[in-house]
Amino acid sequence: IDFDLILENIKDLNSLVGEGISQIEHTARGARLRRAEPLPLTLYRNGIIVGNGAFRPYQHPSTQQCLQDIMDGYFPSELQLRYPDGV
C-alpha cells in the first residue's frame, strides 16, 4: 500500500470538493452557510477506520476497493450514495 500516494490523493480530492469552504444550505426560513463535516480516514499498520465505522483489515475486499479508489484518484465508491458531492 502506497501511503504517500493515498495521502496525496486525499489532499487533491479534498481540494476538489472545497475543503473548508462554506456552502449554502436552504432552510424553511431562507438559507444559511454550512461547512461540510469531514469524514476521517484513519490509517493503521494493519487496516483502516472510515468515519466512526469499525476497524477494517487491509485484507478485506471492501477495504482494498476503498483504498484502490483513492489510489486511482477517485472518491471511494462506497461513499458515493451517502456523499454524492464528495466528502
mmCIF file with all atom_site columns, N, CA and C in Angstrom, residues 3-63:
data_model
loop_
_atom_site.group_PDB
_atom_site.id
_atom_site.type_symbol
_atom_site.label_atom_id
_atom_site.label_alt_id
_atom_site.label_comp_id
_atom_site.label_asym_id
_atom_site.label_entity_id
_atom_site.label_seq_id
_atom_site.pdbx_PDB_ins_code
_atom_site.Cartn_x
_atom_site.Cartn_y
_atom_site.Cartn_z
_atom_site.occupancy
_atom_site.B_iso_or_equiv
_atom_site.pdbx_formal_charge
_atom_site.auth_seq_id
_atom_site.auth_comp_id
_atom_site.auth_asym_id
_atom_site.auth_atom_id
_atom_site.pdbx_PDB_model_num
ATOM 1   N N  . PHE A 1 3  ? 1.147   4.575  1.012  1.00 0.00 ? 3  PHE A N  1
ATOM 2   C CA . PHE A 1 3  ? 0.525   5.546  1.902  1.00 0.00 ? 3  PHE A CA 1
ATOM 3   C C  . PHE A 1 3  ? 0.756   6.975  1.433  1.00 0.00 ? 3  PHE A C  1
ATOM 4   N N  . ASP A 1 4  ? 1.932   7.243  0.870  1.00 0.00 ? 4  ASP A N  1
ATOM 5   C CA . ASP A 1 4  ? 2.203   8.592  0.360  1.00 0.00 ? 4  ASP A CA 1
ATOM 6   C C  . ASP A 1 4  ? 1.230   8.954  -0.757 1.00 0.00 ? 4  ASP A C  1
ATOM 7   N N  . LEU A 1 5  ? 0.962   8.014  -1.657 1.00 0.00 ? 5  LEU A N  1
ATOM 8   C CA . LEU A 1 5  ? 0.011   8.256  -2.746 1.00 0.00 ? 5  LEU A CA 1
ATOM 9   C C  . LEU A 1 5  ? -1.399  8.457  -2.193 1.00 0.00 ? 5  LEU A C  1
ATOM 10  N N  . ILE A 1 6  ? -1.783  7.655  -1.217 1.00 0.00 ? 6  ILE A N  1
ATOM 11  C CA . ILE A 1 6  ? -3.106  7.803  -0.602 1.00 0.00 ? 6  ILE A CA 1
ATOM 12  C C  . ILE A 1 6  ? -3.258  9.195  -0.006 1.00 0.00 ? 6  ILE A C  1
ATOM 13  N N  . LEU A 1 7  ? -2.268  9.626  0.767  1.00 0.00 ? 7  LEU A N  1
ATOM 14  C CA . LEU A 1 7  ? -2.351  10.946 1.411  1.00 0.00 ? 7  LEU A CA 1
ATOM 15  C C  . LEU A 1 7  ? -2.351  12.069 0.379  1.00 0.00 ? 7  LEU A C  1
ATOM 16  N N  . GLU A 1 8  ? -1.545  11.947 -0.659 1.00 0.00 ? 8  GLU A N  1
ATOM 17  C CA . GLU A 1 8  ? -1.516  12.958 -1.717 1.00 0.00 ? 8  GLU A CA 1
ATOM 18  C C  . GLU A 1 8  ? -2.857  13.035 -2.434 1.00 0.00 ? 8  GLU A C  1
ATOM 19  N N  . ASN A 1 9  ? -3.433  11.890 -2.750 1.00 0.00 ? 9  ASN A N  1
ATOM 20  C CA . ASN A 1 9  ? -4.714  11.882 -3.454 1.00 0.00 ? 9  ASN A CA 1
ATOM 21  C C  . ASN A 1 9  ? -5.851  12.371 -2.571 1.00 0.00 ? 9  ASN A C  1
ATOM 22  N N  . ILE A 1 10 ? -5.787  12.098 -1.273 1.00 0.00 ? 10 ILE A N  1
ATOM 23  C CA . ILE A 1 10 ? -6.805  12.617 -0.364 1.00 0.00 ? 10 ILE A CA 1
ATOM 24  C C  . ILE A 1 10 ? -6.750  14.141 -0.341 1.00 0.00 ? 10 ILE A C  1
ATOM 25  N N  . LYS A 1 11 ? -5.548  14.709 -0.317 1.00 0.00 ? 11 LYS A N  1
ATOM 26  C CA . LYS A 1 11 ? -5.424  16.173 -0.364 1.00 0.00 ? 11 LYS A CA 1
ATOM 27  C C  . LYS A 1 11 ? -6.032  16.722 -1.649 1.00 0.00 ? 11 LYS A C  1
ATOM 28  N N  . ASP A 1 12 ? -5.751  16.067 -2.768 1.00 0.00 ? 12 ASP A N  1
ATOM 29  C CA . ASP A 1 12 ? -6.309  16.508 -4.055 1.00 0.00 ? 12 ASP A CA 1
ATOM 30  C C  . ASP A 1 12 ? -7.827  16.409 -4.062 1.00 0.00 ? 12 ASP A C  1
ATOM 31  N N  . LEU A 1 13 ? -8.360  15.300 -3.565 1.00 0.00 ? 13 LEU A N  1
ATOM 32  C CA . LEU A 1 13 ? -9.809  15.122 -3.536 1.00 0.00 ? 13 LEU A CA 1
ATOM 33  C C  . LEU A 1 13 ? -10.468 16.141 -2.606 1.00 0.00 ? 13 LEU A C  1
ATOM 34  N N  . ASN A 1 14 ? -9.834  16.430 -1.480 1.00 0.00 ? 14 ASN A N  1
ATOM 35  C CA . ASN A 1 14 ? -10.368 17.435 -0.562 1.00 0.00 ? 14 ASN A CA 1
ATOM 36  C C  . ASN A 1 14 ? -10.436 18.800 -1.225 1.00 0.00 ? 14 ASN A C  1
ATOM 37  N N  . SER A 1 15 ? -9.408  19.143 -1.987 1.00 0.00 ? 15 SER A N  1
ATOM 38  C CA . SER A 1 15 ? -9.420  20.452 -2.645 1.00 0.00 ? 15 SER A CA 1
ATOM 39  C C  . SER A 1 15 ? -10.487 20.514 -3.735 1.00 0.00 ? 15 SER A C  1
ATOM 40  N N  . LEU A 1 16 ? -10.797 19.383 -4.361 1.00 0.00 ? 16 LEU A N  1
ATOM 41  C CA . LEU A 1 16 ? -11.841 19.359 -5.389 1.00 0.00 ? 16 LEU A CA 1
ATOM 42  C C  . LEU A 1 16 ? -13.216 19.696 -4.825 1.00 0.00 ? 16 LEU A C  1
ATOM 43  N N  . VAL A 1 17 ? -13.489 19.243 -3.617 1.00 0.00 ? 17 VAL A N  1
ATOM 44  C CA . VAL A 1 17 ? -14.806 19.493 -3.025 1.00 0.00 ? 17 VAL A CA 1
ATOM 45  C C  . VAL A 1 17 ? -14.825 20.758 -2.187 1.00 0.00 ? 17 VAL A C  1
ATOM 46  N N  . GLY A 1 18 ? -13.711 21.499 -2.176 1.00 0.00 ? 18 GLY A N  1
ATOM 47  C CA . GLY A 1 18 ? -13.692 22.771 -1.469 1.00 0.00 ? 18 GLY A CA 1
ATOM 48  C C  . GLY A 1 18 ? -13.565 22.631 0.018  1.00 0.00 ? 18 GLY A C  1
ATOM 49  N N  . GLU A 1 19 ? -12.581 21.896 0.472  1.00 0.00 ? 19 GLU A N  1
ATOM 50  C CA . GLU A 1 19 ? -12.357 21.703 1.902  1.00 0.00 ? 19 GLU A CA 1
ATOM 51  C C  . GLU A 1 19 ? -12.277 23.048 2.607  1.00 0.00 ? 19 GLU A C  1
ATOM 52  N N  . GLY A 1 20 ? -13.058 23.203 3.672  1.00 0.00 ? 20 GLY A N  1
ATOM 53  C CA . GLY A 1 20 ? -13.043 24.423 4.460  1.00 0.00 ? 20 GLY A CA 1
ATOM 54  C C  . GLY A 1 20 ? -13.901 25.545 3.901  1.00 0.00 ? 20 GLY A C  1
ATOM 55  N N  . ILE A 1 21 ? -14.540 25.332 2.764  1.00 0.00 ? 21 ILE A N  1
ATOM 56  C CA . ILE A 1 21 ? -15.378 26.360 2.141  1.00 0.00 ? 21 ILE A CA 1
ATOM 57  C C  . ILE A 1 21 ? -16.826 26.136 2.552  1.00 0.00 ? 21 ILE A C  1
ATOM 58  N N  . SER A 1 22 ? -17.494 27.203 2.929  1.00 0.00 ? 22 SER A N  1
ATOM 59  C CA . SER A 1 22 ? -18.902 27.103 3.312  1.00 0.00 ? 22 SER A CA 1
ATOM 60  C C  . SER A 1 22 ? -19.780 26.961 2.083  1.00 0.00 ? 22 SER A C  1
ATOM 61  N N  . GLN A 1 23 ? -20.877 26.246 2.275  1.00 0.00 ? 23 GLN A N  1
ATOM 62  C CA . GLN A 1 23 ? -21.858 26.055 1.214  1.00 0.00 ? 23 GLN A CA 1
ATOM 63  C C  . GLN A 1 23 ? -23.204 26.579 1.690  1.00 0.00 ? 23 GLN A C  1
ATOM 64  N N  . ILE A 1 24 ? -24.059 26.911 0.748  1.00 0.00 ? 24 ILE A N  1
ATOM 65  C CA . ILE A 1 24 ? -25.389 27.416 1.087  1.00 0.00 ? 24 ILE A CA 1
ATOM 66  C C  . ILE A 1 24 ? -26.308 26.240 1.373  1.00 0.00 ? 24 ILE A C  1
ATOM 67  N N  . GLU A 1 25 ? -26.975 26.316 2.519  1.00 0.00 ? 25 GLU A N  1
ATOM 68  C CA . GLU A 1 25 ? -27.950 25.308 2.907  1.00 0.00 ? 25 GLU A CA 1
ATOM 69  C C  . GLU A 1 25 ? -29.306 25.998 2.994  1.00 0.00 ? 25 GLU A C  1
ATOM 70  N N  . HIS A 1 26 ? -30.267 25.533 2.220  1.00 0.00 ? 26 HIS A N  1
ATOM 71  C CA . HIS A 1 26 ? -31.597 26.132 2.221  1.00 0.00 ? 26 HIS A CA 1
ATOM 72  C C  . HIS A 1 26 ? -32.379 25.632 3.429  1.00 0.00 ? 26 HIS A C  1
ATOM 73  N N  . THR A 1 27 ? -33.066 26.556 4.089  1.00 0.00 ? 27 THR A N  1
ATOM 74  C CA . THR A 1 27 ? -33.870 26.233 5.261  1.00 0.00 ? 27 THR A CA 1
ATOM 75  C C  . THR A 1 27 ? -35.299 26.716 5.024  1.00 0.00 ? 27 THR A C  1
ATOM 76  N N  . ALA A 1 28 ? -36.181 26.409 5.952  1.00 0.00 ? 28 ALA A N  1
ATOM 77  C CA . ALA A 1 28 ? -37.577 26.835 5.836  1.00 0.00 ? 28 ALA A CA 1
ATOM 78  C C  . ALA A 1 28 ? -37.696 28.356 5.867  1.00 0.00 ? 28 ALA A C  1
ATOM 79  N N  . ARG A 1 29 ? -36.751 29.038 6.522  1.00 0.00 ? 29 ARG A N  1
ATOM 80  C CA . ARG A 1 29 ? -36.795 30.496 6.653  1.00 0.00 ? 29 ARG A CA 1
ATOM 81  C C  . ARG A 1 29 ? -35.879 31.216 5.678  1.00 0.00 ? 29 ARG A C  1
ATOM 82  N N  . GLY A 1 30 ? -35.210 30.487 4.829  1.00 0.00 ? 30 GLY A N  1
ATOM 83  C CA . GLY A 1 30 ? -34.291 31.125 3.888  1.00 0.00 ? 30 GLY A CA 1
ATOM 84  C C  . GLY A 1 30 ? -33.103 30.238 3.597  1.00 0.00 ? 30 GLY A C  1
ATOM 85  N N  . ALA A 1 31 ? -31.942 30.707 3.999  1.00 0.00 ? 31 ALA A N  1
ATOM 86  C CA . ALA A 1 31 ? -30.724 29.941 3.768  1.00 0.00 ? 31 ALA A CA 1
ATOM 87  C C  . ALA A 1 31 ? -29.674 30.327 4.804  1.00 0.00 ? 31 ALA A C  1
ATOM 88  N N  . ARG A 1 32 ? -28.688 29.470 4.955  1.00 0.00 ? 32 ARG A N  1
ATOM 89  C CA . ARG A 1 32 ? -27.574 29.752 5.852  1.00 0.00 ? 32 ARG A CA 1
ATOM 90  C C  . ARG A 1 32 ? -26.320 29.077 5.299  1.00 0.00 ? 32 ARG A C  1
ATOM 91  N N  . LEU A 1 33 ? -25.187 29.561 5.763  1.00 0.00 ? 33 LEU A N  1
ATOM 92  C CA . LEU A 1 33 ? -23.928 28.957 5.345  1.00 0.00 ? 33 LEU A CA 1
ATOM 93  C C  . LEU A 1 33 ? -23.639 27.743 6.214  1.00 0.00 ? 33 LEU A C  1
ATOM 94  N N  . ARG A 1 34 ? -23.124 26.697 5.580  1.00 0.00 ? 34 ARG A N  1
ATOM 95  C CA . ARG A 1 34 ? -22.818 25.459 6.293  1.00 0.00 ? 34 ARG A CA 1
ATOM 96  C C  . ARG A 1 34 ? -21.488 24.928 5.785  1.00 0.00 ? 34 ARG A C  1
ATOM 97  N N  . ARG A 1 35 ? -20.674 24.476 6.702  1.00 0.00 ? 35 ARG A N  1
ATOM 98  C CA . ARG A 1 35 ? -19.428 23.800 6.328  1.00 0.00 ? 35 ARG A CA 1
ATOM 99  C C  . ARG A 1 35 ? -19.668 22.302 6.357  1.00 0.00 ? 35 ARG A C  1
ATOM 100 N N  . ALA A 1 36 ? -19.165 21.624 5.351  1.00 0.00 ? 36 ALA A N  1
ATOM 101 C CA . ALA A 1 36 ? -19.314 20.176 5.297  1.00 0.00 ? 36 ALA A CA 1
ATOM 102 C C  . ALA A 1 36 ? -18.524 19.530 6.430  1.00 0.00 ? 36 ALA A C  1
ATOM 103 N N  . GLU A 1 37 ? -19.105 18.527 7.029  1.00 0.00 ? 37 GLU A N  1
ATOM 104 C CA . GLU A 1 37 ? -18.423 17.784 8.083  1.00 0.00 ? 37 GLU A CA 1
ATOM 105 C C  . GLU A 1 37 ? -17.402 16.852 7.444  1.00 0.00 ? 37 GLU A C  1
ATOM 106 N N  . PRO A 1 38 ? -16.176 16.872 7.924  1.00 0.00 ? 38 PRO A N  1
ATOM 107 C CA . PRO A 1 38 ? -15.175 15.960 7.358  1.00 0.00 ? 38 PRO A CA 1
ATOM 108 C C  . PRO A 1 38 ? -15.461 14.515 7.757  1.00 0.00 ? 38 PRO A C  1
ATOM 109 N N  . LEU A 1 39 ? -15.015 13.605 6.932  1.00 0.00 ? 39 LEU A N  1
ATOM 110 C CA . LEU A 1 39 ? -15.132 12.177 7.224  1.00 0.00 ? 39 LEU A CA 1
ATOM 111 C C  . LEU A 1 39 ? -13.719 11.654 7.456  1.00 0.00 ? 39 LEU A C  1
ATOM 112 N N  . PRO A 1 40 ? -13.361 11.375 8.706  1.00 0.00 ? 40 PRO A N  1
ATOM 113 C CA . PRO A 1 40 ? -11.999 10.945 8.976  1.00 0.00 ? 40 PRO A CA 1
ATOM 114 C C  . PRO A 1 40 ? -11.692 9.565  8.396  1.00 0.00 ? 40 PRO A C  1
ATOM 115 N N  . LEU A 1 41 ? -10.498 9.430  7.896  1.00 0.00 ? 41 LEU A N  1
ATOM 116 C CA . LEU A 1 41 ? -9.964  8.141  7.458  1.00 0.00 ? 41 LEU A CA 1
ATOM 117 C C  . LEU A 1 41 ? -8.701  7.918  8.272  1.00 0.00 ? 41 LEU A C  1
ATOM 118 N N  . THR A 1 42 ? -8.722  6.898  9.114  1.00 0.00 ? 42 THR A N  1
ATOM 119 C CA . THR A 1 42 ? -7.580  6.600  9.965  1.00 0.00 ? 42 THR A CA 1
ATOM 120 C C  . THR A 1 42 ? -6.857  5.386  9.399  1.00 0.00 ? 42 THR A C  1
ATOM 121 N N  . LEU A 1 43 ? -5.575  5.569  9.106  1.00 0.00 ? 43 LEU A N  1
ATOM 122 C CA . LEU A 1 43 ? -4.755  4.502  8.543  1.00 0.00 ? 43 LEU A CA 1
ATOM 123 C C  . LEU A 1 43 ? -3.906  3.883  9.646  1.00 0.00 ? 43 LEU A C  1
ATOM 124 N N  . TYR A 1 44 ? -3.974  2.578  9.744  1.00 0.00 ? 44 TYR A N  1
ATOM 125 C CA . TYR A 1 44 ? -3.153  1.837  10.690 1.00 0.00 ? 44 TYR A CA 1
ATOM 126 C C  . TYR A 1 44 ? -2.220  0.909  9.923  1.00 0.00 ? 44 TYR A C  1
ATOM 127 N N  . ARG A 1 45 ? -1.297  0.312  10.625 1.00 0.00 ? 45 ARG A N  1
ATOM 128 C CA . ARG A 1 45 ? -0.367  -0.611 10.003 1.00 0.00 ? 45 ARG A CA 1
ATOM 129 C C  . ARG A 1 45 ? -1.087  -1.803 9.376  1.00 0.00 ? 45 ARG A C  1
ATOM 130 N N  . ASN A 1 46 ? -2.208  -2.221 9.985  1.00 0.00 ? 46 ASN A N  1
ATOM 131 C CA . ASN A 1 46 ? -2.881  -3.428 9.519  1.00 0.00 ? 46 ASN A CA 1
ATOM 132 C C  . ASN A 1 46 ? -4.331  -3.209 9.072  1.00 0.00 ? 46 ASN A C  1
ATOM 133 N N  . GLY A 1 47 ? -4.764  -1.940 8.933  1.00 0.00 ? 47 GLY A N  1
ATOM 134 C CA . GLY A 1 47 ? -6.129  -1.699 8.483  1.00 0.00 ? 47 GLY A CA 1
ATOM 135 C C  . GLY A 1 47 ? -6.513  -0.233 8.563  1.00 0.00 ? 47 GLY A C  1
ATOM 136 N N  . ILE A 1 48 ? -7.802  0.033  8.365  1.00 0.00 ? 48 ILE A N  1
ATOM 137 C CA . ILE A 1 48 ? -8.307  1.402  8.360  1.00 0.00 ? 48 ILE A CA 1
ATOM 138 C C  . ILE A 1 48 ? -9.600  1.489  9.163  1.00 0.00 ? 48 ILE A C  1
ATOM 139 N N  . ILE A 1 49 ? -9.948  2.720  9.501  1.00 0.00 ? 49 ILE A N  1
ATOM 140 C CA . ILE A 1 49 ? -11.269 3.043  10.034 1.00 0.00 ? 49 ILE A CA 1
ATOM 141 C C  . ILE A 1 49 ? -11.763 4.236  9.237  1.00 0.00 ? 49 ILE A C  1
ATOM 142 N N  . VAL A 1 50 ? -12.967 4.120  8.668  1.00 0.00 ? 50 VAL A N  1
ATOM 143 C CA . VAL A 1 50 ? -13.585 5.208  7.922  1.00 0.00 ? 50 VAL A CA 1
ATOM 144 C C  . VAL A 1 50 ? -14.687 5.792  8.790  1.00 0.00 ? 50 VAL A C  1
ATOM 145 N N  . GLY A 1 51 ? -14.560 7.079  9.106  1.00 0.00 ? 51 GLY A N  1
ATOM 146 C CA . GLY A 1 51 ? -15.547 7.740  9.959  1.00 0.00 ? 51 GLY A CA 1
ATOM 147 C C  . GLY A 1 51 ? -15.584 7.100  11.326 1.00 0.00 ? 51 GLY A C  1
ATOM 148 N N  . ASN A 1 52 ? -16.776 6.825  11.803 1.00 0.00 ? 52 ASN A N  1
ATOM 149 C CA . ASN A 1 52 ? -16.958 6.169  13.097 1.00 0.00 ? 52 ASN A CA 1
ATOM 150 C C  . ASN A 1 52 ? -17.203 4.681  12.934 1.00 0.00 ? 52 ASN A C  1
ATOM 151 N N  . GLY A 1 53 ? -16.830 4.153  11.762 1.00 0.00 ? 53 GLY A N  1
ATOM 152 C CA . GLY A 1 53 ? -17.074 2.747  11.467 1.00 0.00 ? 53 GLY A CA 1
ATOM 153 C C  . GLY A 1 53 ? -16.138 1.806  12.203 1.00 0.00 ? 53 GLY A C  1
ATOM 154 N N  . ALA A 1 54 ? -16.294 0.550  11.890 1.00 0.00 ? 54 ALA A N  1
ATOM 155 C CA . ALA A 1 54 ? -15.490 -0.497 12.513 1.00 0.00 ? 54 ALA A CA 1
ATOM 156 C C  . ALA A 1 54 ? -14.111 -0.571 11.867 1.00 0.00 ? 54 ALA A C  1
ATOM 157 N N  . PHE A 1 55 ? -13.183 -1.150 12.571 1.00 0.00 ? 55 PHE A N  1
ATOM 158 C CA . PHE A 1 55 ? -11.857 -1.399 12.027 1.00 0.00 ? 55 PHE A CA 1
ATOM 159 C C  . PHE A 1 55 ? -11.976 -2.370 10.865 1.00 0.00 ? 55 PHE A C  1
ATOM 160 N N  . ARG A 1 56 ? -11.279 -2.064 9.777  1.00 0.00 ? 56 ARG A N  1
ATOM 161 C CA . ARG A 1 56 ? -11.320 -2.903 8.580  1.00 0.00 ? 56 ARG A CA 1
ATOM 162 C C  . ARG A 1 56 ? -9.900  -3.305 8.194  1.00 0.00 ? 56 ARG A C  1
ATOM 163 N N  . PRO A 1 57 ? -9.582  -4.588 8.268  1.00 0.00 ? 57 PRO A N  1
ATOM 164 C CA . PRO A 1 57 ? -8.231  -5.021 7.901  1.00 0.00 ? 57 PRO A CA 1
ATOM 165 C C  . PRO A 1 57 ? -7.990  -4.833 6.405  1.00 0.00 ? 57 PRO A C  1
ATOM 166 N N  . TYR A 1 58 ? -6.715  -4.636 6.045  1.00 0.00 ? 58 TYR A N  1
ATOM 167 C CA . TYR A 1 58 ? -6.360  -4.424 4.650  1.00 0.00 ? 58 TYR A CA 1
ATOM 168 C C  . TYR A 1 58 ? -6.718  -5.618 3.773  1.00 0.00 ? 58 TYR A C  1
ATOM 169 N N  . GLN A 1 59 ? -6.804  -6.796 4.335  1.00 0.00 ? 59 GLN A N  1
ATOM 170 C CA . GLN A 1 59 ? -7.115  -7.986 3.547  1.00 0.00 ? 59 GLN A CA 1
ATOM 171 C C  . GLN A 1 59 ? -8.581  -8.055 3.126  1.00 0.00 ? 59 GLN A C  1
ATOM 172 N N  . HIS A 1 60 ? -9.444  -7.286 3.758  1.00 0.00 ? 60 HIS A N  1
ATOM 173 C CA . HIS A 1 60 ? -10.874 -7.335 3.443  1.00 0.00 ? 60 HIS A CA 1
ATOM 174 C C  . HIS A 1 60 ? -11.109 -6.708 2.068  1.00 0.00 ? 60 HIS A C  1
ATOM 175 N N  . PRO A 1 61 ? -11.917 -7.353 1.212  1.00 0.00 ? 61 PRO A N  1
ATOM 176 C CA . PRO A 1 61 ? -12.140 -6.830 -0.143 1.00 0.00 ? 61 PRO A CA 1
ATOM 177 C C  . PRO A 1 61 ? -12.681 -5.398 -0.182 1.00 0.00 ? 61 PRO A C  1
ATOM 178 N N  . SER A 1 62 ? -13.565 -5.036 0.751  1.00 0.00 ? 62 SER A N  1
ATOM 179 C CA . SER A 1 62 ? -14.116 -3.673 0.720  1.00 0.00 ? 62 SER A CA 1
ATOM 180 C C  . SER A 1 62 ? -13.043 -2.644 1.081  1.00 0.00 ? 62 SER A C  1
ATOM 181 N N  . THR A 1 63 ? -12.121 -3.012 1.950  1.00 0.00 ? 63 THR A N  1
ATOM 182 C CA . THR A 1 63 ? -11.016 -2.114 2.295  1.00 0.00 ? 63 THR A CA 1
ATOM 183 C C  . THR A 1 63 ? -10.092 -1.946 1.097  1.00 0.00 ? 63 THR A C  1
#
